[in-house]
């Protein structure tokens, strides 16, 4: 720890640590401590008439103290909440030696220290539920000063609100802004509800490779690494689609996976290079069935997590109660951009983009040109859950052609608050058609589109053995959590979002 500069308070805490050890007290004792109740359970279970909870053992972090001679109060925070603790010198030091109170508690303990308390619950004369301490144990000495939030006359002071610090030091954020925990508790509940929904539908949860020799299943720029033993390049997966469909070929009727995916692309309020995606594939179903399946799932999640389907997301009121609007993408462009792009070739689409002031790249093919117009004119208009359906073939290299129009595919994307939440297909199971579309992707890659798909000949081979008619869905868990918790920034639903290194950040500031 050489060359580290400590503040005056940090130096004082290190001196307190030294003195605690000199007193023969271990500031970081063995981890076993017999906690038998939480602050929330005490609040729910204590009955002052019965005077129950006479033998409680809790542990938590000191968040405030009031030293009052031979008796003091402090506020203790554990995972579930806070509770007041009454500490009386002669109770925690029943003998003649009062060192634990007079020296350790009053002088050497600090806000942020983690302690254990054994005692009993009671109501103070002012009517506040508290714990009367009979025994106090230091469990972990804190060497850094917490940014304690204070409130006076309705004004909050010293709040830990700087996003840069909150995301970088999430551990501090969770301590001083305990309401942040609710977002992540809801995130866990969302995943648990989805898992239950899929299991009840007869689907099997599986795992597929994260390191892949060919990054497939999406059009995105991958992260690349090198496997030394095999001396080959490997990619962090951008999607798990092609492996899950291999399992459908193998005979499973329904499989799903909560996957960590990685895309070496830009970062903004709705994109992180590492993200969680759920993908599910069900044999003998189509995209129409999947739309109904998704509607019921989102209604269930909203009710489980929030108790209602009517949510406030930013400035918008959104209702997740089915049914959702179903709007063909070409109709959406006609409705919101005022042009009919159906039947246009690549040159005509480029000219249309120019007229509409839509920025495009020379490497873009028909699919990306159409997507650019849609993104510029239609996406932000889709506030309530809306299925955008029937995408052109060029936009959907893994999707089955539409049964009534071979120029289109049986695909939908679900939009909420102007953002894509899910992507689903009637899956392409014609191996010859699939190979031809892979070849078109290869052409786009040769033209400079570094997000175009690789040709995956093993996947083509799997399809040649025969894949039953199948519907598949991919849904971003991070974005779903944003919607279900009313957050507008993806970093607020990730414990540890990707950020620029602190050294690089300081260099930029200088």
XYZ file of C-alpha atoms in Angstrom:
510
model
C 0.000 0.000 0.000
C 2.997 2.259 -0.590
C 2.482 5.602 -2.337
C -1.190 5.743 -1.293
C -2.267 9.027 0.201
C -4.812 8.771 3.013
C -7.139 11.474 4.210
C -6.966 12.602 7.822
C -10.070 10.550 8.667
C -8.633 7.453 6.992
C -5.419 7.855 8.998
C -7.490 8.155 12.179
C -9.352 4.918 11.337
C -6.076 3.083 10.774
C -4.864 4.334 14.125
C -8.117 3.095 15.720
C -7.548 -0.283 14.066
C -4.083 -0.431 15.600
C -5.397 0.427 19.067
C -8.167 -2.172 18.800
C -5.577 -4.843 18.081
C -3.404 -3.606 20.959
C -6.411 -4.166 23.244
C -6.421 -7.821 22.174
C -9.593 -7.490 20.072
C -9.565 -9.057 16.611
C -11.122 -6.485 14.225
C -11.751 -9.140 11.546
C -12.777 -12.262 13.486
C -13.751 -15.673 12.121
C -16.877 -15.348 9.948
C -19.306 -17.463 11.983
C -21.695 -15.219 13.916
C -25.058 -16.614 15.118
C -27.476 -14.156 13.474
C -31.025 -15.383 14.123
C -33.207 -12.536 12.857
C -33.228 -9.506 10.545
C -34.312 -5.935 11.213
C -37.338 -6.432 8.967
C -38.367 -9.586 10.837
C -38.087 -7.762 14.155
C -40.375 -5.003 12.851
C -42.891 -7.580 11.611
C -42.821 -9.961 14.565
C -42.369 -7.871 17.708
C -45.457 -7.580 19.903
C -44.995 -5.124 22.809
C -47.884 -6.686 24.737
C -46.301 -10.124 24.597
C -42.784 -8.675 24.955
C -41.471 -11.396 22.692
C -38.101 -11.433 20.896
C -36.134 -11.422 24.129
C -33.146 -13.251 22.646
C -32.242 -11.704 19.299
C -28.906 -11.692 17.538
C -28.460 -9.314 14.599
C -25.505 -8.000 12.625
C -25.103 -4.984 10.440
C -23.348 -1.714 9.710
C -23.311 1.312 12.041
C -25.021 4.150 10.138
C -25.286 6.755 12.944
C -24.467 7.178 16.648
C -25.464 9.415 19.537
C -23.005 9.159 22.438
C -24.714 10.080 25.730
C -22.404 9.321 28.625
C -23.063 5.889 30.059
C -25.833 5.166 27.550
C -25.932 5.711 23.809
C -27.999 5.045 20.715
C -26.941 3.960 17.254
C -28.650 2.953 14.036
C -27.783 -0.448 12.600
C -28.387 -1.391 8.953
C -28.583 -4.934 7.614
C -29.771 -6.272 4.265
C -33.457 -5.752 5.070
C -33.451 -2.329 6.712
C -32.424 -0.311 9.771
C -33.145 -0.456 13.476
C -32.148 1.582 16.503
C -29.880 -0.030 19.089
C -29.686 1.103 22.712
C -26.268 0.571 24.253
C -25.809 0.904 28.015
C -22.306 0.758 29.436
C -23.086 -1.530 32.357
C -25.073 -3.918 30.148
C -22.326 -4.669 27.621
C -19.621 -4.372 30.326
C -21.209 -6.057 33.376
C -17.871 -6.347 35.230
C -15.469 -3.665 36.391
C -13.683 -3.510 33.034
C -15.546 -0.892 30.975
C -13.031 -0.838 28.098
C -15.474 -2.195 25.512
C -17.783 0.767 26.061
C -15.551 3.635 27.192
C -12.739 3.035 24.719
C -13.877 0.735 21.928
C -17.507 1.801 21.452
C -17.164 5.507 22.254
C -13.762 6.210 20.665
C -12.582 3.484 18.320
C -15.741 2.425 16.486
C -16.860 4.460 13.479
C -19.838 4.846 11.175
C -19.502 2.077 8.603
C -18.113 -0.532 11.008
C -19.904 -3.880 10.975
C -20.897 -5.187 14.398
C -22.962 -7.916 15.965
C -25.549 -7.256 18.675
C -27.164 -9.726 21.075
C -30.058 -8.448 23.151
C -33.831 -8.028 23.217
C -36.440 -5.974 21.386
C -38.329 -3.181 23.170
C -40.149 0.092 22.544
C -38.458 3.276 23.783
C -40.281 6.010 25.684
C -40.556 7.927 22.414
C -42.289 4.922 20.852
C -39.427 3.689 18.645
C -38.788 -0.017 18.143
C -35.232 -0.735 19.273
C -32.811 -3.436 20.382
C -31.457 -3.294 23.938
C -27.862 -4.502 23.539
C -26.581 -7.070 26.022
C -23.466 -7.916 24.022
C -21.559 -6.098 21.252
C -19.011 -7.704 18.920
C -16.846 -5.991 16.306
C -17.080 -8.030 13.095
C -15.313 -5.802 10.563
C -13.524 -2.475 10.944
C -14.229 0.003 8.133
C -11.173 1.972 7.008
C -12.949 4.306 4.577
C -15.470 7.014 5.372
C -19.007 6.479 4.080
C -20.703 9.385 2.282
C -23.512 9.440 4.828
C -26.715 11.031 3.573
C -28.093 13.666 5.936
C -31.448 15.445 5.886
C -32.261 18.698 7.630
C -35.382 20.831 7.224
C -36.447 18.670 4.283
C -33.134 19.234 2.454
C -30.862 16.268 1.663
C -27.135 16.860 2.197
C -24.078 14.852 1.105
C -26.200 12.454 -0.970
C -24.243 9.855 -2.941
C -25.867 10.715 -6.265
C -23.036 11.190 -8.776
C -23.703 8.476 -11.406
C -19.984 8.056 -12.123
C -19.305 7.188 -8.475
C -22.499 5.188 -7.981
C -21.850 2.837 -10.918
C -18.117 2.549 -10.261
C -18.514 1.988 -6.509
C -21.771 0.042 -6.462
C -20.871 -1.387 -3.056
C -21.024 2.122 -1.565
C -24.181 2.922 -3.520
C -25.939 -0.100 -2.020
C -24.882 0.882 1.497
C -25.927 4.536 1.478
C -28.797 4.277 -1.030
C -30.534 1.106 0.164
C -33.508 1.730 -2.141
C -31.194 0.726 -5.009
C -31.424 -2.855 -3.718
C -35.101 -2.937 -4.673
C -34.241 -2.673 -8.374
C -32.010 -5.730 -8.197
C -34.474 -7.668 -6.069
C -37.059 -7.003 -8.791
C -34.560 -8.094 -11.444
C -34.138 -11.437 -9.672
C -37.935 -11.763 -9.412
C -38.321 -11.076 -13.146
C -35.918 -13.900 -14.011
C -37.520 -16.273 -11.490
C -40.985 -15.545 -12.907
C -39.802 -16.155 -16.475
C -38.095 -19.387 -15.479
C -41.275 -20.636 -13.778
C -43.360 -19.636 -16.819
C -41.092 -21.524 -19.220
C -40.836 -24.593 -17.005
C -44.607 -24.771 -16.678
C -44.783 -24.623 -20.486
C -42.663 -27.784 -20.610
C -39.400 -26.162 -21.751
C -35.937 -27.245 -20.585
C -33.321 -24.805 -19.323
C -29.944 -25.501 -20.980
C -26.438 -24.047 -21.304
C -24.542 -23.425 -24.530
C -20.950 -22.278 -25.248
C -19.845 -18.727 -24.522
C -16.558 -19.183 -26.420
C -17.441 -19.936 -30.037
C -15.401 -20.597 -33.154
C -18.034 -18.804 -35.241
C -20.069 -15.953 -33.699
C -23.579 -16.532 -35.008
C -27.216 -15.832 -34.307
C -27.138 -12.064 -34.760
C -25.660 -9.279 -36.842
C -23.146 -7.690 -34.480
C -19.412 -7.044 -34.107
C -17.891 -9.695 -31.793
C -15.097 -9.655 -29.245
C -12.235 -11.887 -30.352
C -9.675 -13.783 -28.292
C -7.130 -16.566 -28.868
C -7.042 -20.118 -27.536
C -3.386 -20.950 -26.939
C -3.659 -24.754 -26.719
C -5.676 -25.080 -29.942
C -3.938 -22.073 -31.540
C -7.216 -20.783 -32.969
C -9.204 -17.563 -32.696
C -12.362 -17.733 -30.581
C -15.191 -15.274 -30.153
C -17.319 -14.310 -27.172
C -20.844 -15.175 -28.241
C -23.064 -12.472 -29.632
C -26.120 -14.773 -29.336
C -26.896 -18.366 -28.417
C -29.514 -18.925 -31.131
C -27.723 -21.372 -33.409
C -26.746 -23.734 -30.578
C -30.261 -23.761 -29.149
C -31.696 -24.613 -32.576
C -29.190 -27.465 -32.830
C -30.863 -28.851 -29.691
C -34.278 -28.610 -31.368
C -32.780 -30.628 -34.245
C -31.598 -33.114 -31.621
C -35.147 -33.767 -30.431
C -36.012 -31.352 -27.627
C -39.412 -29.692 -28.106
C -38.606 -26.598 -26.047
C -35.312 -25.159 -24.754
C -34.353 -21.837 -23.208
C -31.271 -20.157 -21.771
C -30.449 -17.038 -19.791
C -27.202 -16.145 -21.512
C -24.424 -13.618 -21.084
C -23.825 -12.196 -24.567
C -21.114 -9.797 -25.706
C -21.115 -7.271 -28.550
C -18.137 -5.062 -29.329
C -20.198 -2.015 -30.146
C -21.127 1.391 -28.770
C -22.391 2.131 -25.270
C -25.327 4.338 -24.364
C -28.259 4.463 -21.946
C -29.746 1.238 -23.340
C -26.635 -0.681 -24.448
C -23.820 -2.343 -22.484
C -21.164 -4.486 -24.232
C -21.936 -7.359 -21.838
C -25.635 -8.059 -21.410
C -28.075 -10.765 -20.376
C -30.371 -12.206 -23.009
C -33.002 -14.890 -22.684
C -33.622 -17.023 -25.772
C -36.309 -19.694 -26.075
C -37.172 -22.079 -28.941
C -40.340 -24.158 -29.147
C -40.960 -26.791 -31.813
C -44.189 -26.926 -33.848
C -45.035 -23.269 -33.077
C -44.905 -20.107 -35.203
C -44.432 -16.386 -34.600
C -48.171 -15.830 -34.143
C -48.189 -18.312 -31.267
C -45.061 -16.682 -29.834
C -46.719 -13.244 -29.764
C -49.492 -14.598 -27.571
C -46.949 -16.430 -25.411
C -44.979 -13.209 -24.883
C -48.063 -11.106 -24.092
C -49.124 -13.491 -21.327
C -45.573 -13.691 -19.969
C -45.128 -9.918 -19.727
C -48.519 -9.519 -18.076
C -47.539 -12.157 -15.517
C -44.150 -10.542 -14.859
C -45.667 -7.089 -14.423
C -48.241 -8.390 -11.947
C -45.674 -10.449 -10.003
C -43.127 -7.629 -9.774
C -45.336 -4.542 -9.495
C -48.828 -5.791 -8.709
C -50.230 -4.044 -11.784
C -49.858 -3.974 -15.571
C -49.978 -0.159 -15.678
C -46.463 1.220 -15.232
C -44.752 4.600 -15.438
C -41.572 4.462 -17.505
C -39.904 7.859 -17.637
C -42.551 10.293 -18.866
C -44.755 7.575 -20.335
C -47.665 5.550 -18.970
C -47.410 2.002 -20.336
C -49.854 -0.885 -19.995
C -48.587 -4.453 -20.376
C -52.075 -5.956 -20.424
C -52.739 -7.883 -23.692
C -53.495 -7.671 -26.516
C -50.681 -5.608 -28.082
C -50.876 -3.861 -31.456
C -49.428 -5.829 -34.413
C -48.033 -3.550 -37.141
C -46.112 -4.678 -40.283
C -42.781 -2.843 -40.529
C -43.447 -1.520 -44.049
C -46.810 -0.177 -42.850
C -45.055 1.449 -39.883
C -42.657 3.237 -42.262
C -45.591 4.341 -44.412
C -47.472 5.541 -41.297
C -44.641 7.439 -39.635
C -42.301 8.389 -42.521
C -44.966 8.926 -45.149
C -43.276 6.790 -47.824
C -43.987 3.332 -49.259
C -40.678 1.438 -49.508
C -42.195 -1.925 -50.439
C -40.715 -3.208 -53.685
C -37.796 -0.747 -53.692
C -34.362 -2.033 -54.684
C -31.123 -0.990 -52.977
C -30.555 2.062 -55.181
C -34.104 3.321 -54.662
C -33.785 2.851 -50.910
C -30.552 4.858 -50.870
C -32.267 7.668 -52.732
C -35.205 7.526 -50.310
C -32.834 7.697 -47.336
C -31.224 10.766 -48.908
C -34.597 12.466 -49.340
C -35.561 11.620 -45.751
C -32.183 12.846 -44.393
C -31.408 9.389 -42.985
C -27.668 8.825 -42.610
C -26.423 5.577 -44.197
C -23.099 3.867 -44.910
C -21.906 2.596 -48.317
C -21.708 -0.951 -46.903
C -25.426 -1.076 -46.049
C -27.637 -3.460 -48.009
C -31.422 -3.356 -48.413
C -32.106 -4.703 -44.943
C -30.054 -2.100 -43.095
C -31.384 0.718 -45.274
C -34.968 -0.204 -44.403
C -33.987 -0.562 -40.751
C -32.374 2.894 -40.822
C -35.576 4.521 -42.080
C -37.669 2.646 -39.539
C -35.292 3.575 -36.720
C -35.260 7.241 -37.649
C -39.003 7.745 -38.151
C -40.977 5.031 -36.352
C -39.209 3.549 -33.330
C -39.625 6.436 -30.907
C -43.367 6.582 -31.673
C -43.946 3.044 -30.320
C -44.693 3.686 -26.633
C -47.224 1.028 -25.604
C -46.076 -2.560 -26.279
C -46.233 -3.000 -30.066
C -45.302 -5.980 -32.232
C -43.598 -4.803 -35.444
C -44.060 -7.762 -37.788
C -43.336 -9.172 -41.258
C -39.808 -7.934 -41.968
C -38.293 -8.083 -45.482
C -36.092 -11.131 -46.165
C -32.969 -8.969 -46.384
C -33.398 -7.909 -42.747
C -33.835 -11.434 -41.374
C -31.208 -13.999 -42.458
C -32.373 -16.669 -39.980
C -36.138 -16.280 -40.423
C -38.682 -18.382 -42.308
C -40.216 -16.715 -45.367
C -43.748 -15.428 -44.905
C -46.313 -18.027 -45.915
C -48.276 -15.506 -48.021
C -45.450 -13.275 -49.333
C -41.988 -14.741 -50.061
C -40.432 -11.252 -50.031
C -41.208 -11.004 -46.309
C -40.410 -13.130 -43.252
C -42.436 -14.296 -40.258
C -40.620 -12.149 -37.751
C -41.595 -9.693 -35.058
C -39.817 -7.271 -32.796
C -41.539 -6.020 -29.666
C -41.101 -2.310 -28.952
C -41.824 -0.506 -25.684
C -41.154 3.191 -25.060
C -39.433 3.449 -28.429
C -36.945 0.660 -27.651
C -36.718 -2.909 -28.885
C -37.436 -5.416 -26.116
C -37.681 -8.719 -28.007
C -36.969 -10.278 -31.387
C -38.715 -13.435 -32.595
C -39.164 -15.580 -35.697
C -40.849 -18.483 -37.240
C -37.439 -20.089 -37.591
C -35.922 -20.839 -40.977
C -35.555 -24.622 -41.265
C -34.845 -24.913 -45.011
C -31.084 -25.707 -45.175
C -30.705 -24.625 -48.827
C -32.425 -21.291 -48.217
C -30.340 -20.829 -45.052
C -27.074 -21.428 -46.933
C -28.040 -18.930 -49.621
C -28.804 -16.285 -46.983
C -25.471 -16.965 -45.276
C -23.825 -16.358 -48.657
C -25.602 -12.998 -48.926
C -24.292 -12.130 -45.466
C -20.805 -13.059 -46.639
C -21.228 -10.655 -49.580
C -22.178 -7.868 -47.206
C -19.163 -8.652 -45.009
C -16.869 -8.464 -48.063
C -18.374 -5.027 -48.782
C -17.255 -3.809 -45.365
C -20.200 -4.663 -43.115
C -18.340 -5.984 -40.052
C -21.648 -6.829 -38.343
C -22.763 -9.243 -41.085
C -22.999 -12.928 -40.133
C -20.335 -15.561 -40.692
C -21.219 -18.682 -42.681
C -21.788 -21.486 -40.142
C -21.583 -24.701 -42.155
C -22.095 -26.912 -39.103
C -25.424 -25.194 -38.469
C -26.380 -25.745 -42.119
C -25.425 -29.402 -41.668
C -27.661 -29.608 -38.576
C -30.586 -28.228 -40.590
C -29.903 -30.819 -43.296
C -30.751 -33.521 -40.741
C -34.129 -31.797 -40.346
C -35.413 -29.229 -37.844
C -39.142 -29.235 -37.110
C -41.181 -26.039 -37.585
C -40.033 -23.877 -34.683
C -40.647 -20.477 -33.147
C -37.845 -18.662 -31.352
C -37.610 -15.580 -29.170
C -34.779 -13.447 -27.806
C -35.447 -10.905 -25.056
C -33.016 -8.542 -23.322
C -33.243 -9.029 -19.560
C -31.462 -5.759 -18.787
C -33.903 -3.730 -20.862
C -36.900 -5.656 -19.506
C -35.697 -4.839 -15.995
C -35.453 -1.168 -16.971
C -39.093 -1.186 -18.056
C -40.369 -3.134 -15.056
C -38.531 -0.898 -12.567
C -39.071 2.438 -14.335
C -35.352 3.038 -14.902
C -34.171 5.005 -17.940
C -30.492 4.011 -17.894
C -29.222 0.448 -18.337
C -26.440 1.159 -15.838
C -29.096 1.421 -13.116
C -30.099 -2.242 -13.592
C -26.564 -3.669 -13.798
C -24.631 -4.171 -10.577
C -21.327 -3.441 -12.297
C -21.765 -1.785 -15.719
C -18.808 -1.470 -18.052
C -17.009 1.844 -17.524
C -13.880 3.608 -18.649
C -10.920 2.744 -16.334
C -10.344 5.307 -13.600
C -6.802 6.078 -14.795
C -8.067 6.795 -18.321
C -10.876 8.888 -16.873
C -8.455 11.028 -14.842
C -6.243 11.449 -17.896
C -9.236 12.734 -19.902
C -10.102 15.182 -17.127
C -6.532 16.509 -17.017
